[in-house]
Amino acid sequence: NSNILWAVLTGNSDTFLRSKLMQISVIARKTSPLCYLPNGKFVYYRKGKIYVYNNDRVERNISVITCWKEKILGKFKLAYRFLRLGIRTSIALNDEIVIISIGNYLYEVNLYSEMMSTGYKLDEHVRPLFFSEIKGIEGFEDGIYFGSYVGDLAKIPMHIYKREAENKWTVVYTFPDNAIDHVHNIIPDPYRQCLWIMTGDFGEAAALWKAEYGFSKVERALSGNQKYRGCVGFALPEGLLYATDTPLDDNYIQLLRQDNTIEKILPIDGSCIYGCQWGKDFVFESTVEPNGIYKNQIDFLLKWKKGSGIKNNYTHLYVGNPADGFKVVYKLRKDWLPFCFKFAAFLFPAGENKTDTLYLQPIATDKHDLSLLKITREN
């Protein structure tokens, strides 16, 4: 029985709760999933290089690391985690070009000419948490967008950027002073012809904003409650499916319906930062993190205590959809290190995944930390 075999191999039978219709394997250590290309090929990052992966083999690799910090300190796992090195997020522009975020620079990498752009420098400490592709939404130009994400919560004006050309990004909208802490995600909604902008983190800054007519109308749809704080979501005909992202309160996978009512679908064991679509299913994870409020630098460095909304020391993997429900198929325990060495979570590639394979990376876990895992549906 493959379930029993996995438990014996890992020495921890309660970490793998998978359906009998799934198999899991380790692809490579210290490897991050990046994105899917429109042609379905998978792109990942490992030790300073981007790899194009297709039909279980590497087609090509391109060197992308340029600075000494990434080259030298990136070799050490704890330094890699503490300094948030490597590629933070990415998106495919087309079958040839991938946009990546390293530090506070945005680069474009041509996977076939193996050329890397000189880069676009963002303001200090600003970076995208996610890129978003906007296409076919009335009043908005098609393209790649992202919102300002910063670690501190100074409530300075936060911008939304749009790619205009290689190494050229323009500000298309700015939130006013004291409105939000930062932008988590921008979700296109073709059913309601709008964009949903997810912002955080506390008070009125925790909000779902609705943008219409090319940002000429941007309004808080819901705000002032941690149940409106999210990082990842998906537009469906029946509403906006998302998971809450709060370390302070109970978390749920839930549906925001047309009348602005919330339908709770499933309670989850912690805040959710990452997710993806997998065929007809949606994938969310639960994060193990602190409350997000630090008294000083020492408090940040030595924080071990979980937030009150984090139910246990496991990061969980939830797979399903509103019609059939969601199930936990996998979980891993957080390692012993303080939270300054990153929260325990699962990271997924960006883009549309129409295959039977799900790639993911556990972060800050006692098993498979920073490894690339593959989960495959069995026919």
Coordinates of C-alpha atoms in Angstrom, one line a residue:
N1 CA 0.0 0.0 0.0
S2 CA 1.6 3.3 -1.1
N3 CA 0.0 5.2 1.9
I4 CA 1.8 2.9 4.3
L5 CA 5.0 3.0 2.3
W6 CA 5.0 6.8 2.4
A7 CA 4.5 6.8 6.2
V8 CA 7.4 4.4 6.6
L9 CA 9.7 6.4 4.4
T10 CA 8.9 9.7 6.1
G11 CA 8.7 8.3 9.6
N12 CA 5.7 10.4 10.3
S13 CA 2.4 8.9 9.3
D14 CA 0.2 11.9 10.2
T15 CA 1.9 14.3 7.8
F16 CA 0.5 12.8 4.7
L17 CA -3.3 12.8 4.6
R18 CA -3.7 12.5 0.9
S19 CA -6.5 11.0 -1.0
K20 CA -5.9 7.6 -2.5
L21 CA -6.1 9.3 -5.8
M22 CA -2.8 11.2 -5.3
Q23 CA 0.9 10.5 -5.3
I24 CA 3.7 12.7 -4.0
S25 CA 7.4 12.9 -4.7
V26 CA 10.4 15.2 -4.2
I27 CA 11.7 16.8 -7.4
A28 CA 14.7 18.7 -6.0
R29 CA 16.0 20.3 -2.8
K30 CA 16.2 24.1 -2.3
T31 CA 14.0 24.7 -5.4
S32 CA 11.2 27.2 -5.8
P33 CA 8.2 26.9 -8.1
L34 CA 7.9 30.0 -10.3
C35 CA 5.1 29.9 -12.9
Y36 CA 3.5 28.1 -15.8
L37 CA 4.0 29.3 -19.3
P38 CA 0.9 29.6 -21.6
N39 CA 2.1 26.5 -23.4
G40 CA 1.8 24.5 -20.2
K41 CA 5.6 24.2 -19.4
F42 CA 6.6 24.6 -15.8
V43 CA 9.3 27.1 -14.7
Y44 CA 11.3 26.8 -11.4
Y45 CA 14.3 28.4 -9.7
R46 CA 17.2 26.6 -8.2
K47 CA 20.7 27.9 -7.0
G48 CA 20.8 31.0 -9.2
K49 CA 19.2 29.5 -12.3
I50 CA 15.8 29.4 -13.9
Y51 CA 14.8 26.0 -15.3
V52 CA 12.1 25.2 -17.9
Y53 CA 10.6 21.8 -17.1
N54 CA 8.5 19.8 -19.5
N55 CA 7.4 16.1 -19.5
D56 CA 9.5 15.3 -16.4
R57 CA 12.7 16.6 -17.9
V58 CA 14.7 19.9 -18.0
E59 CA 14.6 21.6 -21.4
R60 CA 16.9 24.5 -20.6
N61 CA 18.3 26.6 -17.8
I62 CA 19.3 30.3 -17.6
S63 CA 21.5 32.0 -15.0
V64 CA 19.8 34.9 -13.4
I65 CA 21.6 35.8 -10.1
T66 CA 23.7 38.9 -10.4
C67 CA 24.6 40.3 -6.9
W68 CA 27.2 39.0 -4.4
K69 CA 24.6 38.5 -1.7
E70 CA 22.5 36.2 -3.8
K71 CA 25.6 34.3 -5.1
I72 CA 27.4 33.8 -1.7
L73 CA 24.8 34.0 1.1
G74 CA 22.2 32.3 -1.0
K75 CA 24.1 29.0 -0.7
F76 CA 23.3 28.8 3.0
K77 CA 19.7 27.8 3.8
L78 CA 19.3 29.9 6.9
A79 CA 20.7 33.0 5.4
Y80 CA 18.6 32.4 2.3
R81 CA 15.5 32.3 4.5
F82 CA 16.4 35.1 6.9
L83 CA 17.4 37.6 4.1
R84 CA 14.4 36.6 1.9
L85 CA 16.8 35.8 -1.0
G86 CA 16.0 34.2 -4.4
I87 CA 13.1 35.0 -6.6
R88 CA 10.2 36.3 -4.6
T89 CA 7.5 36.1 -7.2
S90 CA 7.1 35.7 -10.9
I91 CA 4.7 35.6 -13.9
A92 CA 4.9 34.5 -17.5
L93 CA 4.5 37.3 -20.0
N94 CA 4.3 34.8 -22.8
D95 CA 5.9 31.5 -23.8
E96 CA 9.3 33.1 -24.0
I97 CA 9.5 35.7 -21.3
V98 CA 9.2 35.5 -17.6
I99 CA 9.0 38.5 -15.2
I100 CA 10.7 37.9 -11.9
S101 CA 11.1 39.9 -8.6
I102 CA 14.5 39.8 -6.9
G103 CA 15.1 42.2 -4.0
N104 CA 13.5 45.5 -5.1
Y105 CA 14.2 45.0 -8.8
L106 CA 11.9 43.6 -11.5
Y107 CA 13.7 41.7 -14.3
E108 CA 12.5 40.1 -17.6
V109 CA 14.2 36.8 -18.6
N110 CA 14.0 35.4 -22.2
L111 CA 14.0 31.7 -21.7
Y112 CA 15.2 31.0 -25.3
S113 CA 17.8 33.8 -26.0
E114 CA 18.9 33.4 -22.4
M115 CA 19.0 37.2 -22.1
M116 CA 18.0 39.1 -18.9
S117 CA 16.9 42.7 -18.8
T118 CA 18.8 45.4 -16.9
G119 CA 15.9 45.6 -14.5
Y120 CA 13.4 48.1 -13.1
K121 CA 14.2 49.4 -9.6
L122 CA 11.3 49.9 -7.2
D123 CA 11.3 52.2 -4.2
E124 CA 13.3 50.9 -1.2
H125 CA 11.5 47.9 0.5
V126 CA 8.7 47.9 -2.1
R127 CA 8.1 44.7 -4.0
P128 CA 5.1 42.7 -5.4
L129 CA 3.6 40.0 -3.3
F130 CA 2.0 38.7 -6.5
F131 CA 1.8 39.8 -10.1
S132 CA -1.6 39.7 -11.8
E133 CA -2.5 39.4 -15.5
I134 CA -5.5 41.6 -16.4
K135 CA -7.3 40.7 -19.6
G136 CA -10.7 41.5 -21.0
I137 CA -11.9 43.7 -18.1
E138 CA -13.9 46.7 -19.4
G139 CA -12.0 50.0 -19.0
F140 CA -8.7 48.4 -18.1
E141 CA -5.8 47.9 -20.5
D142 CA -4.7 44.3 -20.8
G143 CA -1.4 43.7 -19.1
I144 CA 0.6 42.7 -16.1
Y145 CA -0.1 44.6 -12.8
F146 CA 1.0 44.5 -9.2
G147 CA 0.4 46.5 -6.0
S148 CA 3.0 47.8 -3.6
Y149 CA 3.8 45.5 -0.8
V150 CA 6.1 46.6 2.1
G151 CA 7.1 45.0 5.3
D152 CA 6.5 48.0 7.6
L153 CA 3.0 49.4 8.2
A154 CA 3.6 53.1 7.9
K155 CA 0.5 53.7 5.8
I156 CA 2.4 55.7 3.2
P157 CA 0.7 56.0 -0.2
M158 CA 0.7 52.6 -1.9
H159 CA 0.7 52.3 -5.7
I160 CA -0.6 50.0 -8.3
Y161 CA 1.8 49.5 -11.2
K162 CA 1.3 48.3 -14.8
R163 CA 3.9 47.1 -17.2
E164 CA 4.3 49.3 -20.2
A165 CA 7.4 47.8 -21.8
E166 CA 10.6 46.0 -20.9
N167 CA 12.0 47.7 -17.7
K168 CA 9.1 50.3 -17.8
W169 CA 6.4 50.2 -15.2
T170 CA 3.9 53.1 -14.6
V171 CA 1.8 54.0 -11.6
V172 CA -1.9 53.6 -12.6
Y173 CA -3.5 54.2 -9.2
T174 CA -2.4 55.4 -5.8
F175 CA -4.1 54.8 -2.5
P176 CA -4.2 57.9 -0.3
D177 CA -2.2 58.4 2.9
N178 CA -3.4 56.2 5.9
A179 CA -5.8 54.2 3.7
I180 CA -3.9 50.8 3.7
D181 CA -0.7 49.2 4.8
H182 CA 0.0 47.5 1.5
V183 CA -1.5 45.6 -1.4
H184 CA -1.7 41.8 -1.2
N185 CA -3.2 40.9 -4.6
I186 CA -5.3 42.2 -7.6
I187 CA -7.8 39.7 -8.9
P188 CA -9.6 40.2 -12.3
D189 CA -13.3 39.4 -12.3
P190 CA -14.7 38.9 -15.8
Y191 CA -18.1 38.0 -14.4
R192 CA -18.6 41.4 -12.7
Q193 CA -16.2 43.3 -15.0
C194 CA -14.1 44.7 -12.2
L195 CA -10.9 44.1 -10.2
W196 CA -10.8 43.0 -6.6
I197 CA -7.9 44.5 -4.7
M198 CA -7.0 42.8 -1.5
T199 CA -5.2 45.0 1.1
G200 CA -4.0 44.6 4.7
D201 CA -3.4 44.4 7.4
F202 CA -5.3 45.9 10.4
G203 CA -8.3 48.0 11.1
E204 CA -9.8 49.7 8.0
A205 CA -6.7 48.7 6.0
A206 CA -7.9 45.1 6.0
A207 CA -10.2 45.4 3.0
L208 CA -11.6 44.2 -0.3
W209 CA -11.7 47.0 -2.7
K210 CA -13.6 47.0 -6.0
A211 CA -12.0 48.9 -8.9
E212 CA -14.0 49.7 -12.1
Y213 CA -13.6 51.7 -15.3
G214 CA -9.9 51.8 -15.4
F215 CA -9.5 52.8 -11.7
S216 CA -11.7 55.8 -12.1
K217 CA -13.9 54.2 -9.5
V218 CA -12.1 52.5 -6.6
E219 CA -14.2 51.8 -3.5
R220 CA -14.0 49.7 -0.3
A221 CA -16.5 46.9 -0.8
L222 CA -15.9 45.5 2.6
S223 CA -13.4 46.6 5.3
G224 CA -12.6 46.9 9.0
N225 CA -12.8 43.2 9.9
Q226 CA -10.1 40.5 9.7
K227 CA -12.6 38.3 7.7
Y228 CA -12.1 40.7 4.8
R229 CA -8.3 40.3 4.9
G230 CA -7.1 38.0 2.1
C231 CA -4.1 37.4 -0.1
V232 CA -5.4 34.9 -2.7
G233 CA -8.7 34.5 -4.4
F234 CA -10.5 33.5 -7.6
A235 CA -13.4 35.0 -9.5
L236 CA -16.3 32.5 -10.0
P237 CA -19.7 33.0 -11.6
E238 CA -21.3 32.9 -8.1
G239 CA -18.8 35.3 -6.4
L240 CA -15.2 35.8 -5.2
L241 CA -13.7 32.6 -3.7
Y242 CA -10.9 33.4 -1.2
A243 CA -9.3 32.3 2.0
T244 CA -8.8 34.7 4.9
D245 CA -5.3 35.8 6.0
T246 CA -5.4 36.7 9.6
P247 CA -3.2 35.5 12.4
L248 CA -5.5 37.2 14.9
D249 CA -8.8 35.4 14.3
D250 CA -10.4 32.2 12.9
N251 CA -9.7 31.7 9.2
Y252 CA -12.0 30.3 6.5
I253 CA -12.2 29.5 2.9
Q254 CA -15.2 31.6 2.0
L255 CA -17.3 33.0 -0.9
L256 CA -18.1 36.7 -1.3
R257 CA -21.5 36.7 -3.1
Q258 CA -23.0 39.4 -5.4
D259 CA -24.9 41.0 -2.5
N260 CA -21.7 41.4 -0.4
T261 CA -22.7 38.6 2.0
I262 CA -20.0 36.1 3.0
E263 CA -20.6 32.3 2.9
K264 CA -18.2 30.3 5.0
I265 CA -17.2 27.1 3.2
L266 CA -14.6 25.6 5.4
P267 CA -12.7 26.6 8.6
I268 CA -8.9 26.3 8.1
D269 CA -6.1 25.9 10.6
G270 CA -4.3 29.2 10.0
S271 CA -4.0 32.3 7.8
C272 CA -3.7 31.7 4.1
I273 CA -1.1 33.6 2.0
Y274 CA -0.7 31.4 -1.1
G275 CA -3.0 29.4 -3.4
C276 CA -3.6 28.4 -7.0
Q277 CA -6.1 26.9 -9.4
W278 CA -5.5 23.2 -10.3
G279 CA -7.9 22.2 -13.1
K280 CA -11.4 22.5 -11.7
D281 CA -10.1 22.6 -8.2
F282 CA -8.6 25.4 -6.1
V283 CA -5.7 25.0 -3.7
F284 CA -5.2 27.0 -0.5
E285 CA -2.7 26.5 2.3
S286 CA -2.6 27.5 6.0
T287 CA 0.3 29.4 7.3
V288 CA 2.0 29.2 10.8
E289 CA 2.9 32.8 11.7
P290 CA 3.0 35.3 14.7
N291 CA 0.4 38.0 15.2
G292 CA 2.4 40.4 12.9
I293 CA 2.8 43.1 15.6
Y294 CA 6.4 43.6 16.8
K295 CA 7.5 45.8 19.8
N296 CA 11.0 46.2 18.5
Q297 CA 13.7 44.6 16.4
I298 CA 14.6 42.1 19.2
D299 CA 10.9 41.0 19.4
F300 CA 11.0 40.4 15.6
L301 CA 14.2 38.3 15.9
L302 CA 13.0 36.2 18.8
K303 CA 9.3 35.7 18.0
W304 CA 8.2 32.1 18.5
K305 CA 4.6 32.6 19.7
K306 CA 1.9 31.9 17.1
G307 CA -0.9 34.3 16.5
S308 CA -4.2 33.6 18.2
G309 CA -5.8 32.6 14.9
I310 CA -3.2 29.9 14.2
K311 CA -4.6 26.6 15.5
N312 CA -1.5 24.4 15.5
N313 CA 2.1 24.1 14.3
Y314 CA 1.2 22.6 10.9
T315 CA 0.9 24.1 7.5
H316 CA -2.0 22.4 5.7
L317 CA -2.8 21.9 2.0
Y318 CA -6.5 22.2 1.1
V319 CA -7.8 21.1 -2.3
G320 CA -11.4 21.3 -3.6
N321 CA -14.1 23.6 -5.0
P322 CA -17.3 25.1 -3.7
A323 CA -19.5 22.5 -5.3
D324 CA -17.6 19.4 -4.0
G325 CA -16.1 20.9 -0.8
F326 CA -12.5 21.1 0.3
K327 CA -10.3 18.5 2.0
V328 CA -6.9 18.5 3.7
V329 CA -4.6 16.3 1.6
Y330 CA -1.2 17.1 3.1
K331 CA 0.4 18.8 6.1
L332 CA 3.9 19.5 7.5
R333 CA 5.0 20.7 10.9
K334 CA 6.8 24.0 11.3
D335 CA 10.5 23.7 12.2
W336 CA 11.9 25.0 15.5
L337 CA 13.3 28.3 14.3
P338 CA 11.7 31.7 15.2
F339 CA 9.5 33.4 12.7
C340 CA 12.2 35.8 11.4
F341 CA 13.4 32.7 9.4
K342 CA 10.1 32.8 7.6
F343 CA 6.6 31.5 8.3
A344 CA 5.7 27.9 7.7
A345 CA 3.7 27.8 4.4
F346 CA 3.3 26.1 1.0
L347 CA 4.3 28.1 -2.1
F348 CA 2.8 27.5 -5.5
P349 CA 3.6 28.5 -9.1
A350 CA 1.7 31.3 -10.7
G351 CA -0.4 30.8 -13.8
E352 CA -3.0 28.4 -15.1
N353 CA -2.4 24.7 -14.3
K354 CA -4.5 22.4 -16.5
T355 CA -2.4 19.3 -15.8
D356 CA -2.8 16.4 -13.3
T357 CA 0.3 17.6 -11.5
L358 CA 0.6 20.2 -8.7
Y359 CA 4.0 21.6 -7.8
L360 CA 4.6 23.2 -4.4
Q361 CA 7.4 24.2 -2.0
P362 CA 7.2 23.8 1.7
I363 CA 8.8 26.7 3.6
A364 CA 10.1 26.6 7.2
T365 CA 9.0 23.0 7.8
D366 CA 10.8 20.2 9.6
K367 CA 10.6 18.0 6.5
H368 CA 11.2 19.0 2.9
D369 CA 12.0 22.6 3.8
L370 CA 12.6 24.6 0.5
S371 CA 12.2 21.5 -1.6
L372 CA 10.1 21.2 -4.7
L373 CA 7.4 18.6 -4.3
K374 CA 5.1 17.1 -6.9
I375 CA 1.6 15.8 -6.3
T376 CA 0.0 13.8 -9.1
R377 CA -3.6 12.8 -9.5
E378 CA -3.9 9.1 -10.4
N379 CA -6.3 8.1 -13.1

